[in-house]
GROMACS .gro file of C-alpha atoms in nm:
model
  263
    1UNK     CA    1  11.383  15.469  13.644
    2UNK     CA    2  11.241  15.137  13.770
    3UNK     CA    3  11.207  15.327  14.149
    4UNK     CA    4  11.046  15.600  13.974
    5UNK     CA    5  10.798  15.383  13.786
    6UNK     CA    6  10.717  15.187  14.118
    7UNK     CA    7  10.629  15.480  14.331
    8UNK     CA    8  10.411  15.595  14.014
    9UNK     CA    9  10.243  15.260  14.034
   10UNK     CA   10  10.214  15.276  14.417
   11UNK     CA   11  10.040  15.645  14.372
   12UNK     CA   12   9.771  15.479  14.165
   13UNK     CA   13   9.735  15.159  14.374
   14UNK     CA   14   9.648  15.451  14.649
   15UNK     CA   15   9.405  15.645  14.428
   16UNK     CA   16   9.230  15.356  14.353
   17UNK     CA   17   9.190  15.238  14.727
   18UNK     CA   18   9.111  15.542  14.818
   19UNK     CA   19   8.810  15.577  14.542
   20UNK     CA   20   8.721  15.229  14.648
   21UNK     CA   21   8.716  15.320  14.986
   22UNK     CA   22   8.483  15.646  14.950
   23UNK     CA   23   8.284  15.390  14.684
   24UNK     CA   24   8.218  15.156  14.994
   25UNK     CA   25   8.137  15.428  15.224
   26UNK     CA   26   7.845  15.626  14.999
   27UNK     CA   27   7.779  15.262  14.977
   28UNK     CA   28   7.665  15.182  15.354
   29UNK     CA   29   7.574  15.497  15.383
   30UNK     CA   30   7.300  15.489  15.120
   31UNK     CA   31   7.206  15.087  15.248
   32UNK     CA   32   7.174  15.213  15.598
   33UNK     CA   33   6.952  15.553  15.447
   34UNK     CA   34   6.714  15.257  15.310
   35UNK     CA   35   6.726  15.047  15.562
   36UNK     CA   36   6.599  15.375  15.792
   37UNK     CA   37   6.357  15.474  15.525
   38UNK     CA   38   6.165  15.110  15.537
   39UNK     CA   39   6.070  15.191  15.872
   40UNK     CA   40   5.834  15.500  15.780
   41UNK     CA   41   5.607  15.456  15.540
   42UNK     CA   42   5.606  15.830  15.409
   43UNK     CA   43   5.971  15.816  15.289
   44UNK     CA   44   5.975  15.477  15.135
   45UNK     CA   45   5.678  15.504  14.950
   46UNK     CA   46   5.827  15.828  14.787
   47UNK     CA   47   6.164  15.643  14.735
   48UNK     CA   48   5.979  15.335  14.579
   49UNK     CA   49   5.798  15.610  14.377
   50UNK     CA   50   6.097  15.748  14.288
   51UNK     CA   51   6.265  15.433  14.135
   52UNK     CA   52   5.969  15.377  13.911
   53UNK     CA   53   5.973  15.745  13.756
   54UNK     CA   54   6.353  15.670  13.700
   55UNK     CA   55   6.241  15.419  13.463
   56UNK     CA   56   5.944  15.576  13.329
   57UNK     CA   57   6.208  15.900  13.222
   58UNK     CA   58   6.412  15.657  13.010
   59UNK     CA   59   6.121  15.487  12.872
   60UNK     CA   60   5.994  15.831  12.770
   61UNK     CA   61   6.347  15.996  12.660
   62UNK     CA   62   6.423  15.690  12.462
   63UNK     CA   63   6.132  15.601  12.228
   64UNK     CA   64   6.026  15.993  12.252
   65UNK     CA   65   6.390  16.075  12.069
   66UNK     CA   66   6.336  15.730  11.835
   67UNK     CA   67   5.967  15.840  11.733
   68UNK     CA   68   6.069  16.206  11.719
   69UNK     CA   69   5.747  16.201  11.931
   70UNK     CA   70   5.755  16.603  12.124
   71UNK     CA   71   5.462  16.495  12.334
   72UNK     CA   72   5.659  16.207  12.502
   73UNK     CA   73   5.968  16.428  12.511
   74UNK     CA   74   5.841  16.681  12.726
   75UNK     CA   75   5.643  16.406  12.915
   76UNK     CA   76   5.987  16.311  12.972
   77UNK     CA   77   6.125  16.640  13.114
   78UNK     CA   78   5.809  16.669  13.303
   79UNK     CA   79   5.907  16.318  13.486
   80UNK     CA   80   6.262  16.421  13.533
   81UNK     CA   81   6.138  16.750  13.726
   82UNK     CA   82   5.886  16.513  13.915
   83UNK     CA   83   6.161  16.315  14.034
   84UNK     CA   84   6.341  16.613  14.128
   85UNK     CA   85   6.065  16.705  14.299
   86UNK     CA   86   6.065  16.349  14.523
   87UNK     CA   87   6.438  16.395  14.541
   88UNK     CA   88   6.345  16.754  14.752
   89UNK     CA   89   6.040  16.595  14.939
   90UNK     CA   90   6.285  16.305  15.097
   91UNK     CA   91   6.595  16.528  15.186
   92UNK     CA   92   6.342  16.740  15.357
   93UNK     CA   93   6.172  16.441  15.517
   94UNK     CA   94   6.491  16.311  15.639
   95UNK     CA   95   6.619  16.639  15.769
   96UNK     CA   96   6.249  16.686  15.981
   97UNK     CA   97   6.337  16.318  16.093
   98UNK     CA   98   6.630  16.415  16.251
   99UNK     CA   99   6.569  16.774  16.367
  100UNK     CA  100   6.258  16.550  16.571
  101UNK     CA  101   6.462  16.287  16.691
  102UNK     CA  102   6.703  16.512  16.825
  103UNK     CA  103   6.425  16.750  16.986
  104UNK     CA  104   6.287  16.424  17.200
  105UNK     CA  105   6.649  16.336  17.279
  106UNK     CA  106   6.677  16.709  17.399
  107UNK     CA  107   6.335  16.710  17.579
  108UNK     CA  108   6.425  16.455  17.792
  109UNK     CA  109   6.704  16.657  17.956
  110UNK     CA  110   6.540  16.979  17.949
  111UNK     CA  111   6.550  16.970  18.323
  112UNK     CA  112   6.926  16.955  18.350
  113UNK     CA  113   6.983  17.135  18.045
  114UNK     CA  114   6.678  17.396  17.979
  115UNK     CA  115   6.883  17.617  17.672
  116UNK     CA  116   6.948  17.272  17.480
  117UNK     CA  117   6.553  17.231  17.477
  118UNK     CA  118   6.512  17.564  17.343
  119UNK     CA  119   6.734  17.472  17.103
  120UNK     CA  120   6.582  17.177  16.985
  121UNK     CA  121   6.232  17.375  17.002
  122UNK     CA  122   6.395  17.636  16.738
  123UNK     CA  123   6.547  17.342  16.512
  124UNK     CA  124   6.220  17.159  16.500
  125UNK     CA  125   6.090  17.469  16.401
  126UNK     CA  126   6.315  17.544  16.157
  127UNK     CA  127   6.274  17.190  16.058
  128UNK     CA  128   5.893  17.229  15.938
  129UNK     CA  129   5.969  17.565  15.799
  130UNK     CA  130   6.203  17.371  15.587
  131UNK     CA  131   5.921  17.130  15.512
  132UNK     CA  132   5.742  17.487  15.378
  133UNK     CA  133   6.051  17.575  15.204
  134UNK     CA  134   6.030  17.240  15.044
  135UNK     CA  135   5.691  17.251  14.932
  136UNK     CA  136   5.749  17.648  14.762
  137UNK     CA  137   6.019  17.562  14.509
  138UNK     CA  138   5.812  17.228  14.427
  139UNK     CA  139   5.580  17.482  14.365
  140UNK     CA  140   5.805  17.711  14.153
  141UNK     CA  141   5.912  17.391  13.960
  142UNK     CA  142   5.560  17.342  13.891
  143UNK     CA  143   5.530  17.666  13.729
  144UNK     CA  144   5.803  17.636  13.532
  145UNK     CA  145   5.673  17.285  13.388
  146UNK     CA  146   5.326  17.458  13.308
  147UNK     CA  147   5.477  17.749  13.140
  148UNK     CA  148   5.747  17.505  12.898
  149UNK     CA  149   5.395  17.295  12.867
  150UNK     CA  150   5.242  17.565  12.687
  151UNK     CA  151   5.459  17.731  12.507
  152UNK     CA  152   5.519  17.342  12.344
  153UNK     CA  153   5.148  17.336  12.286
  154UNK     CA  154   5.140  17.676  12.100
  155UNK     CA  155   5.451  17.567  11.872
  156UNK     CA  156   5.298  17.192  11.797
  157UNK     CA  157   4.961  17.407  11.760
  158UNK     CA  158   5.140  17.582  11.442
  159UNK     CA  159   5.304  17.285  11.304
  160UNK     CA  160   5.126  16.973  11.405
  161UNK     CA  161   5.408  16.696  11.439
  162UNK     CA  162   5.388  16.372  11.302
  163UNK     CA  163   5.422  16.083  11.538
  164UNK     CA  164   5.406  15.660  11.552
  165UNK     CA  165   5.049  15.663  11.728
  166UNK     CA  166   5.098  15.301  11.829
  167UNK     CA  167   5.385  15.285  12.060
  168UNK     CA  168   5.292  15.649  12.201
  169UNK     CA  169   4.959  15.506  12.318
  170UNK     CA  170   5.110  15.198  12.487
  171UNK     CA  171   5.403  15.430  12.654
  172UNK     CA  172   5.166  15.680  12.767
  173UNK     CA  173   4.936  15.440  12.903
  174UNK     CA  174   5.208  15.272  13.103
  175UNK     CA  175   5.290  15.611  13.204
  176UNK     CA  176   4.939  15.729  13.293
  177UNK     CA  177   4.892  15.344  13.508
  178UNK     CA  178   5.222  15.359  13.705
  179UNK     CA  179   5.157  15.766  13.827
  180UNK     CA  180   4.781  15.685  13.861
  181UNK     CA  181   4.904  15.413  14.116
  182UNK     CA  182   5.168  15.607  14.294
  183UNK     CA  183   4.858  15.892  14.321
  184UNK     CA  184   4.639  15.625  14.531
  185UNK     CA  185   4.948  15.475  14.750
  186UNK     CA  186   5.022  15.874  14.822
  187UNK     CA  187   4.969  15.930  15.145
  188UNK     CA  188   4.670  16.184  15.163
  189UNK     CA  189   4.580  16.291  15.466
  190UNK     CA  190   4.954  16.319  15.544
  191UNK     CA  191   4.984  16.579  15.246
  192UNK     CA  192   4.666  16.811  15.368
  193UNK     CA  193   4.913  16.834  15.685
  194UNK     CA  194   5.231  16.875  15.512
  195UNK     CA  195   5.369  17.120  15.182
  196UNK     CA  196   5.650  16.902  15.131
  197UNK     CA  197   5.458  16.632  15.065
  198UNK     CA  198   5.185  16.811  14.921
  199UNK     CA  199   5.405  16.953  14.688
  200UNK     CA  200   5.542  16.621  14.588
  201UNK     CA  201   5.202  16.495  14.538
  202UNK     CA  202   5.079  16.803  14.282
  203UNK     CA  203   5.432  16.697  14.084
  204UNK     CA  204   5.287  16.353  14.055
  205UNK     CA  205   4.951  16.473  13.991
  206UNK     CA  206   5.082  16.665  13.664
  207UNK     CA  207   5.237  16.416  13.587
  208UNK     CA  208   4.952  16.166  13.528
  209UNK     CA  209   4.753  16.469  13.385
  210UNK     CA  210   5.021  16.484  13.120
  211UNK     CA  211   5.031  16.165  13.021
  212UNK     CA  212   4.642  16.102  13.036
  213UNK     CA  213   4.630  16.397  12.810
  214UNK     CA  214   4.873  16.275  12.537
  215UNK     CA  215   4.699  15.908  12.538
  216UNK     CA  216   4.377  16.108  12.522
  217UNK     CA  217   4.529  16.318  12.229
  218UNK     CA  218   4.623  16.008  12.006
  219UNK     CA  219   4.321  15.799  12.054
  220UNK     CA  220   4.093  16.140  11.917
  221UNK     CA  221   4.342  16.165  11.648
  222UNK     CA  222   4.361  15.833  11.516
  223UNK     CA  223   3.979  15.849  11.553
  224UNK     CA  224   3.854  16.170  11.473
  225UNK     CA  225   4.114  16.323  11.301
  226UNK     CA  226   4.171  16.597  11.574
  227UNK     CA  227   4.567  16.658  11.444
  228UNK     CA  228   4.524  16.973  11.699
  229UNK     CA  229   4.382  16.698  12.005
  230UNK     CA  230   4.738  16.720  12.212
  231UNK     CA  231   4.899  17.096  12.195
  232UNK     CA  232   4.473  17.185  12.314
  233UNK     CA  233   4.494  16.897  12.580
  234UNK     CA  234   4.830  16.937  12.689
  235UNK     CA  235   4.764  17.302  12.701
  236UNK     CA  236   4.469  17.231  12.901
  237UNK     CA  237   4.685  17.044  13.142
  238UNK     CA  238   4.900  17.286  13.169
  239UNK     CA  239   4.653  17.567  13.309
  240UNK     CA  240   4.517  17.341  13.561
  241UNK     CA  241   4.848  17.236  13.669
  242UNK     CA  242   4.968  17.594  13.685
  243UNK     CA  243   4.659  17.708  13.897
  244UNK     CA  244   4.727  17.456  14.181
  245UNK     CA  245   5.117  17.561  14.194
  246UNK     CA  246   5.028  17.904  14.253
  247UNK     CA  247   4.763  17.818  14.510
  248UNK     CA  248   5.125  17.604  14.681
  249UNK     CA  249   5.331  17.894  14.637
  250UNK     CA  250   5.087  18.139  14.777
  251UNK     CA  251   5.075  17.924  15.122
  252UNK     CA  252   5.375  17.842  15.159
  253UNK     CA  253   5.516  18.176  15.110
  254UNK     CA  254   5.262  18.288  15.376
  255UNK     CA  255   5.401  18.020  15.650
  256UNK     CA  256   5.796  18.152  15.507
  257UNK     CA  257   5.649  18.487  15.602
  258UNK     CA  258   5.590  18.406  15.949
  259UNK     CA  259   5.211  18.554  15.823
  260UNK     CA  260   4.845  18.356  15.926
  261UNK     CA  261   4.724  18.154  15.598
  262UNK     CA  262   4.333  18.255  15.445
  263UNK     CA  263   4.084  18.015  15.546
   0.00000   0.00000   0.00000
């Protein structure tokens, strides 16, 4: 009995090394990912980004479920999608990082090896049809998010909740400040260039809309009266959003298509 209880405890001493063990390793790995993103300025803003919509979704998810509060609710879903959204833009970053490292590695011995530069041309080529492939389901995520929008708006439209205008102000506000700033750190003329980005960017855009549009929506309640104010903004919102993710989807499907994109 006592053997049989020691190898029992000496089978759990080895499951536990060997979680700590893979614990330590997605450890380094994820220090030495930062430690590589720091070095471009594309990926680590987006990361940085990233971190602050983390806590901008539990700010929204907590006080939206204490208030009862639908607006900041769906705010909060919105973030969550617009950090899934980042989460797509930097894998796909990452993956065009290495696809063009190993293409210049390749090009140098293209004249001993000519096939491994072809190769490298066809991976760096899948590599920013990836970046397209990126940018289209941002896009699709995008429509989804305008779509729940609305169909929110039509049911608050009907029956008007009632909310704690105080604290919704102040946590959409915070909310409409931190995206406003990550929308003027964005990298612009890298997201003309790029759908990945560019569809990372729209995500954040929508986001600030949505926020701007609740704190909008309180203030001309509490003042006017307008109980209506944020199912018609948010609604609004919604449209607008919806019109640029089809405009995404529409090029990057035409790139995915191997067809020439409308001037």
């Amino acid at each position: 009995a006592s053997n049989a209880l020691l190898q029992h405890q000496l089978l759990e001493l080895d499951i536990f090394t060997d979680s700590f063990k893979g614990a330590l390793e997605k450890t380094h790995q994820l220090a030495k990912y930062v430690q590589h993103t720091r070095q471009e300025s594309e990926p680590w803003q987006l990361l940085n980004f990233l971190l602050v919509q983390s806590v901008v979704v539990l700010i929204e998810a907590l006080y939206g479920t204490l208030m009862d509060s639908e607006g900041l609710i769906s705010a909060s879903a919105d973030t969550i999608l617009c950090c899934v959204a980042l989460l797509i833009a930097l894998y796909s970053i990452s993956r065009s990082t290495a696809a063009a490292d190993e293409a210049q590695h390749n090009h140098i011995c293209s004249a001993e090896k000519p096939r491994k530069h072809l190769t490298a041309f066809s991976r760096t080529t899948s590599a920013q049809r990836g970046e397209s492939l990126s940018g289209f389901v941002n896009g699709i995520l995008l429509v989804f998010v305008s779509f729940l929008v609305f169909f929110e708006s039509i049911d608050r439209l009907l029956e008007p909740p009632l909310i704690e205008s105080g604290r919704v102000i102040v946590i959409s506000a915070i909310g409409s400040l931190l995206n406003g700033i990550g929308l003027l750190l964005f990298p612009n003329e890298s997201r003309r260039e790029n759908h990945n980005l560019q569809g990372a960017y729209l995500h954040i855009w929508a986001n600030t809309l949505a926020s701007t549009a609740l704190l909008v929506s309180v203030v001309l309640r509490e003042t006017l009266g307008w109980v209506q104010a944020e199912p018609v903004l948010a609604s609004t919102a919604a449209l607008i959003v919806l019109v640029a993710a089809v405009r995404l989807i529409s090029q990057t499907a035409q790139l995915l298509l191997l067809k020439a994109p409308r001037a």
